[in-house]
PDB file of C-alpha atoms in Angstrom:
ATOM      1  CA  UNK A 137       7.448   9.862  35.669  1.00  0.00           C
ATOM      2  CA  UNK A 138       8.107  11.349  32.235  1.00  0.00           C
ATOM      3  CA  UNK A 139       6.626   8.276  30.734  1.00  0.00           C
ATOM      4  CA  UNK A 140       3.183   8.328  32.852  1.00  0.00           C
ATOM      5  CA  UNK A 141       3.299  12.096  31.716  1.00  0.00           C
ATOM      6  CA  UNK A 142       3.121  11.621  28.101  1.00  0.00           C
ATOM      7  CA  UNK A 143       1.136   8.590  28.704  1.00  0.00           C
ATOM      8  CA  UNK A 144      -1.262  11.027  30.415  1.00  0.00           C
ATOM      9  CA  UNK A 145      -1.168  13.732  27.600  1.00  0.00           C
ATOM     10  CA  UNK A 146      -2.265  10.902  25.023  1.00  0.00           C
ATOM     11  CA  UNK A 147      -5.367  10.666  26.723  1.00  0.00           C
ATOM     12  CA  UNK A 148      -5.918  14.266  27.365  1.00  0.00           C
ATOM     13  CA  UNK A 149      -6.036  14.824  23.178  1.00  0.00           C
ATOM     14  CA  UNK A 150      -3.341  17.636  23.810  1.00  0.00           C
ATOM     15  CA  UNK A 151      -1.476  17.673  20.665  1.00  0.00           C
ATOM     16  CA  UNK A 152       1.202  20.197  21.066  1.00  0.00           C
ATOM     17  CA  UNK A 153       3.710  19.570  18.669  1.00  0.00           C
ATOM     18  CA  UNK A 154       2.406  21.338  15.263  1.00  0.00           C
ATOM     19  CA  UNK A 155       3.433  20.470  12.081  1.00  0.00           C
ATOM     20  CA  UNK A 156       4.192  23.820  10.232  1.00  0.00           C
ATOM     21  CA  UNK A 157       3.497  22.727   6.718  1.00  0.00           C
ATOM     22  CA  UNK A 158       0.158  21.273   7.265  1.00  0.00           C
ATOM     23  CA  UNK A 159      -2.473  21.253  10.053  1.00  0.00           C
ATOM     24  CA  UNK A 160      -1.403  18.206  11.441  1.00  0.00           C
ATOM     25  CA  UNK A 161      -0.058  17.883  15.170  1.00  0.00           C
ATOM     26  CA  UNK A 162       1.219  15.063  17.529  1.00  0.00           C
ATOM     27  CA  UNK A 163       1.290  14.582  21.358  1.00  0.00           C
ATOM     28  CA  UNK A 164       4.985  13.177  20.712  1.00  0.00           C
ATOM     29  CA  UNK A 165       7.722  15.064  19.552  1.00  0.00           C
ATOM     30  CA  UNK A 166       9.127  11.706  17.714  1.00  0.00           C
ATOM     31  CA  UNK A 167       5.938  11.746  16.025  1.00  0.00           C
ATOM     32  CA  UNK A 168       5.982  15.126  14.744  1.00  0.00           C
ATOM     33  CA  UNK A 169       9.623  14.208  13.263  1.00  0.00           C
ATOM     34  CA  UNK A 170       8.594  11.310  11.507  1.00  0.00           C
ATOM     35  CA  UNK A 171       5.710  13.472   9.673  1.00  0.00           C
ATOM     36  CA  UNK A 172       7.667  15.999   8.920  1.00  0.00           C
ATOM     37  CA  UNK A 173       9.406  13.074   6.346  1.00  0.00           C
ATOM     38  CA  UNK A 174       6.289  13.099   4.288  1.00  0.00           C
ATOM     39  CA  UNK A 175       6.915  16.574   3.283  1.00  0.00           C
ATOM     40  CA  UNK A 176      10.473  16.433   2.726  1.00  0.00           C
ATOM     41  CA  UNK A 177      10.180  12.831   0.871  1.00  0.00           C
ATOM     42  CA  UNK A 178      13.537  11.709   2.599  1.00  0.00           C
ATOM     43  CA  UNK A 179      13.534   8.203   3.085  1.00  0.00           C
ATOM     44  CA  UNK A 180      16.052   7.576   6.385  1.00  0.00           C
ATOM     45  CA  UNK A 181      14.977   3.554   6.494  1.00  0.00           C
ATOM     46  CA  UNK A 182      17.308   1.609   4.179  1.00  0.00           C
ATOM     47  CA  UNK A 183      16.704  -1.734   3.129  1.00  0.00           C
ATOM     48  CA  UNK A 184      20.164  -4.082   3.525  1.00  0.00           C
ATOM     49  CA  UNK A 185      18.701  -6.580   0.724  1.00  0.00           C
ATOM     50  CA  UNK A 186      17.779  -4.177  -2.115  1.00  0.00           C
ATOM     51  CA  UNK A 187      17.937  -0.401  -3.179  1.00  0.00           C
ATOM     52  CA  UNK A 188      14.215   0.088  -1.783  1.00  0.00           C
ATOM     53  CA  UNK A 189      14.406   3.227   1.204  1.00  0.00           C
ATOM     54  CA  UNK A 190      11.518   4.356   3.048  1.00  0.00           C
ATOM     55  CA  UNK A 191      10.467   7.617   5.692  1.00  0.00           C
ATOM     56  CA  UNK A 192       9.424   5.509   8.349  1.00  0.00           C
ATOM     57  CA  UNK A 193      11.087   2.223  10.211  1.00  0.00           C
ATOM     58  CA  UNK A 194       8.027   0.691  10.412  1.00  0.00           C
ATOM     59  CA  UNK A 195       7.193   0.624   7.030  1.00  0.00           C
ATOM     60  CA  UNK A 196      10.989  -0.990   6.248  1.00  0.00           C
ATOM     61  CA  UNK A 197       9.910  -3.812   8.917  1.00  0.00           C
ATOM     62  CA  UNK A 198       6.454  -4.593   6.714  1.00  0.00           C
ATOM     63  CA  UNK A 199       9.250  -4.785   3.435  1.00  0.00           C
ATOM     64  CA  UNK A 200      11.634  -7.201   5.296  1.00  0.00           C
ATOM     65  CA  UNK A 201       9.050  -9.621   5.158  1.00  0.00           C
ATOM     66  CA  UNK A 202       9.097  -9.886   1.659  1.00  0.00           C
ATOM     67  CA  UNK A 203      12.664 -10.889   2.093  1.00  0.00           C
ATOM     68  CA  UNK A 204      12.478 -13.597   4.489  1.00  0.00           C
ATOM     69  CA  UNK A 205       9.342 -14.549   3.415  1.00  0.00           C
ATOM     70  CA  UNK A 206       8.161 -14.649   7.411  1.00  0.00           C
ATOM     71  CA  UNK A 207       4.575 -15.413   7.009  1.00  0.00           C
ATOM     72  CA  UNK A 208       2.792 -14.508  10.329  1.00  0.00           C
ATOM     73  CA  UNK A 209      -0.751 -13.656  10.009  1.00  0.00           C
ATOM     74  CA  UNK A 210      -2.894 -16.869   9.397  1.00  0.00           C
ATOM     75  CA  UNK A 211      -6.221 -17.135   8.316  1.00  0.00           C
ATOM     76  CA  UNK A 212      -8.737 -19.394  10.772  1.00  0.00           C
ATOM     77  CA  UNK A 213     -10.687 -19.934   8.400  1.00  0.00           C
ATOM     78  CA  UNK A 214      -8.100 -21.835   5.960  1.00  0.00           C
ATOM     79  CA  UNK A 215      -4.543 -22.406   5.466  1.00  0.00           C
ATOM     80  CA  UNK A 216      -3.183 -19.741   4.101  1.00  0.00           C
ATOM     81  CA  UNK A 217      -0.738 -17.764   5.576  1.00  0.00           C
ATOM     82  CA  UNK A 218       0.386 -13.863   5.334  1.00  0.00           C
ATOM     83  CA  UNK A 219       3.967 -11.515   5.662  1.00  0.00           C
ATOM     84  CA  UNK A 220       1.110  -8.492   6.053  1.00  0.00           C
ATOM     85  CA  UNK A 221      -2.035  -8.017   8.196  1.00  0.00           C
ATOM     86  CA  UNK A 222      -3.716  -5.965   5.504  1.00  0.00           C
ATOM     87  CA  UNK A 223      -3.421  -8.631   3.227  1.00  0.00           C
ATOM     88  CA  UNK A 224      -5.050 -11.283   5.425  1.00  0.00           C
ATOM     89  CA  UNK A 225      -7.791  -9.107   5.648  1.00  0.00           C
ATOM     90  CA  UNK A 226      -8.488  -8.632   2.305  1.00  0.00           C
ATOM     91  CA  UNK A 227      -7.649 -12.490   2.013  1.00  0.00           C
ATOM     92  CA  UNK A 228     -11.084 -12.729   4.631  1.00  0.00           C
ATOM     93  CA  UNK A 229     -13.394 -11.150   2.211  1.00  0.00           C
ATOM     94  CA  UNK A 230     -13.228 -14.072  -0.084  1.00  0.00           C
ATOM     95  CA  UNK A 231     -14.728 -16.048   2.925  1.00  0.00           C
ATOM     96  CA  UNK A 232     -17.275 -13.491   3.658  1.00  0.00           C
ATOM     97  CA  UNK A 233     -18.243 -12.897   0.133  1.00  0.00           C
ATOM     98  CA  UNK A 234     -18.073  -9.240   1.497  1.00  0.00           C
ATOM     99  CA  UNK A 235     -17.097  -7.156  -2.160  1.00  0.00           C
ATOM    100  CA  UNK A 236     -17.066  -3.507  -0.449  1.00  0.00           C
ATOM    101  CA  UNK A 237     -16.001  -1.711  -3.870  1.00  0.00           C
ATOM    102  CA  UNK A 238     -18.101  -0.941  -6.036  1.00  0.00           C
ATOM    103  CA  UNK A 239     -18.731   0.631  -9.504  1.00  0.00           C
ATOM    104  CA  UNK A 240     -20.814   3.508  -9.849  1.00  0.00           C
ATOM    105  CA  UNK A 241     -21.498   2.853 -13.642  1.00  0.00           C
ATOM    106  CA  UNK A 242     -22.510  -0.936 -13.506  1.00  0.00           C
ATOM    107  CA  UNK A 243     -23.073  -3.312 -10.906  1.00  0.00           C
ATOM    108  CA  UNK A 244     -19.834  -4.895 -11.111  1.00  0.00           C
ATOM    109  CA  UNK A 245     -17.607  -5.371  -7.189  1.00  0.00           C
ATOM    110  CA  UNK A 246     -15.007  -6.418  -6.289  1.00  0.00           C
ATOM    111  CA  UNK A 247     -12.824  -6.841  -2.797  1.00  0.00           C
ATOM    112  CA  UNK A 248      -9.963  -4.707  -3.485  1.00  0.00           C
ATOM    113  CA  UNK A 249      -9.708  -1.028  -4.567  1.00  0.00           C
ATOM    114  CA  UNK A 250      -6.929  -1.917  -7.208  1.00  0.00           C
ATOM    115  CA  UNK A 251      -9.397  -4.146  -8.661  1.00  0.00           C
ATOM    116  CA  UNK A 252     -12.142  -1.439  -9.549  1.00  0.00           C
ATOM    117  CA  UNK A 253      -9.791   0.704 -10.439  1.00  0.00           C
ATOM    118  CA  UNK A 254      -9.080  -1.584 -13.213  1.00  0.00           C
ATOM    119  CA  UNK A 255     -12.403  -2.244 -14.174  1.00  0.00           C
ATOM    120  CA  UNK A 256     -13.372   1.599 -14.324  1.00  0.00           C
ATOM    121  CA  UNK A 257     -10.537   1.755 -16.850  1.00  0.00           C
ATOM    122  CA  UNK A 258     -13.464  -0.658 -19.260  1.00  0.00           C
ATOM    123  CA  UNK A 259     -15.727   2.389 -18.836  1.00  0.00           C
ATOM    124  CA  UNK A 260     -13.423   4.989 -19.784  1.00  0.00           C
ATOM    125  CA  UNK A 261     -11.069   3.802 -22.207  1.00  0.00           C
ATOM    126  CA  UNK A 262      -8.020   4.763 -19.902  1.00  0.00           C
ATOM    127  CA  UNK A 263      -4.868   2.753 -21.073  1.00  0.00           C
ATOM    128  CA  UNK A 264      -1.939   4.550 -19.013  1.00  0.00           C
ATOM    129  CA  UNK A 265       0.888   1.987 -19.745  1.00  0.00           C
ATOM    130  CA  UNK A 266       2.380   2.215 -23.542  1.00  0.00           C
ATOM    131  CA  UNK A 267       5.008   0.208 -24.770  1.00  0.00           C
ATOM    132  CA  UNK A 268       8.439   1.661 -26.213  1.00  0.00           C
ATOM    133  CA  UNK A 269       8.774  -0.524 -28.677  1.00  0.00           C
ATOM    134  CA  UNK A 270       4.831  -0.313 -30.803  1.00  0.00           C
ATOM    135  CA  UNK A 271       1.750   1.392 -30.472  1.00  0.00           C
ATOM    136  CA  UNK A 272      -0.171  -1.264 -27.891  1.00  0.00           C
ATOM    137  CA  UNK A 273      -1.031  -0.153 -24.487  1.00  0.00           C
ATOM    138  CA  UNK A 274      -2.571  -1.596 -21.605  1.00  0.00           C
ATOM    139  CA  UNK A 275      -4.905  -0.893 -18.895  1.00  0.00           C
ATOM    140  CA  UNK A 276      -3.042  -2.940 -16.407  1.00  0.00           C
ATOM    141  CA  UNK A 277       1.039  -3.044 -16.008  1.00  0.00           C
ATOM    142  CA  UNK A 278       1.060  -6.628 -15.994  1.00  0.00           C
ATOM    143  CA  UNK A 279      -0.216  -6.920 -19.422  1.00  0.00           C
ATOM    144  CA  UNK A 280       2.133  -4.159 -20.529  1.00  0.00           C
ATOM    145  CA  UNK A 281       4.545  -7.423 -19.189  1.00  0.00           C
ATOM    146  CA  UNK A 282       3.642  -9.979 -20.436  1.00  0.00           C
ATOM    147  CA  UNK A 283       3.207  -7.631 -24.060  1.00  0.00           C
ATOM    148  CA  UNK A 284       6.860  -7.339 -24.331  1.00  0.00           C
ATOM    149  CA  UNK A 285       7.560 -10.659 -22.693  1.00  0.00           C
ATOM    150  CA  UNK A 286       5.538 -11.947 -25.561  1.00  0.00           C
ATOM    151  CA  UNK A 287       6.332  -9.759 -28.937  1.00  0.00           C
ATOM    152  CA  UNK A 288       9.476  -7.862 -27.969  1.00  0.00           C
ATOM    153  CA  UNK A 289      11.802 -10.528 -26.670  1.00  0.00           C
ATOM    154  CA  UNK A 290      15.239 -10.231 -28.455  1.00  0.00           C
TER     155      UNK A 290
END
């Protein structure tokens, strides 16, 4: 009965647990808990293969994957194969041609957010990683990388 109840009260858009630090509320108590982790930035969900911790299970479930390499979302479109859901959908838009982000200073697009993110850094200059070790910097971490990889190397 207690299940049909809440079930009930999920339709009914009664949210009556509140969060007190935002205006943010829940029909679930268990809900409202797992919020109130965002605030507090404690991260209960410990990984068993690395030092990585996270506030909610589900996220720690979407990390394992990267550990057993489980790849279960599949494309229908071609072979390849996914550990995350989001991923296959971004995978998609190279099928569709669909480029949803775009720049508001050129007419440049792109599929992912990261990706125009980077690009906007051509507009304005913006070089946020510097290396220790010399005066070059990088719009894009990976450069930073391959940088030290490449002149720093002991």
């Amino acid at each position: 009965a207690d299940n049909l109840k809440m079930h009930q009260t999920a339709h009914s858009g009664e949210r009556s647990h509140k969060c007190a630090q935002c205006d943010k509320s829940f029909v679930q108590a268990g809900n409202l808990k797992t919020h109130l982790l965002t605030h507090s930035g404690e991260k209960v969900h410990n990984c068993a293969h690395c030092n990585t911790s996270f506030g909610k299970a589900s996220n720690l479930k979407k990390h394992l994957l990267t550990h057993s390499g489980e790849k279960v979302h599949n494309c229908a479109q071609c072979n390849q194969s996914f550990a995350r859901a989001t991923h296959l959908r971004r995978h998609q838009l190279t099928h569709s041609g669909d480029k949803p982000h775009n720049c508001t200073q050129c007419n440049y697009s792109t599929t992912t957010a990261q990706a125009l993110n980077f690009h906007i850094r051509t507009h304005t200059g913006e070089k946020p990683y510097q290396c220790n070790h010399c005066e070059y910097s990088s719009t894009q971490t990976g450069n930073m990388k391959t940088h030290k990889m490449r002149k720093h190397i002991n």
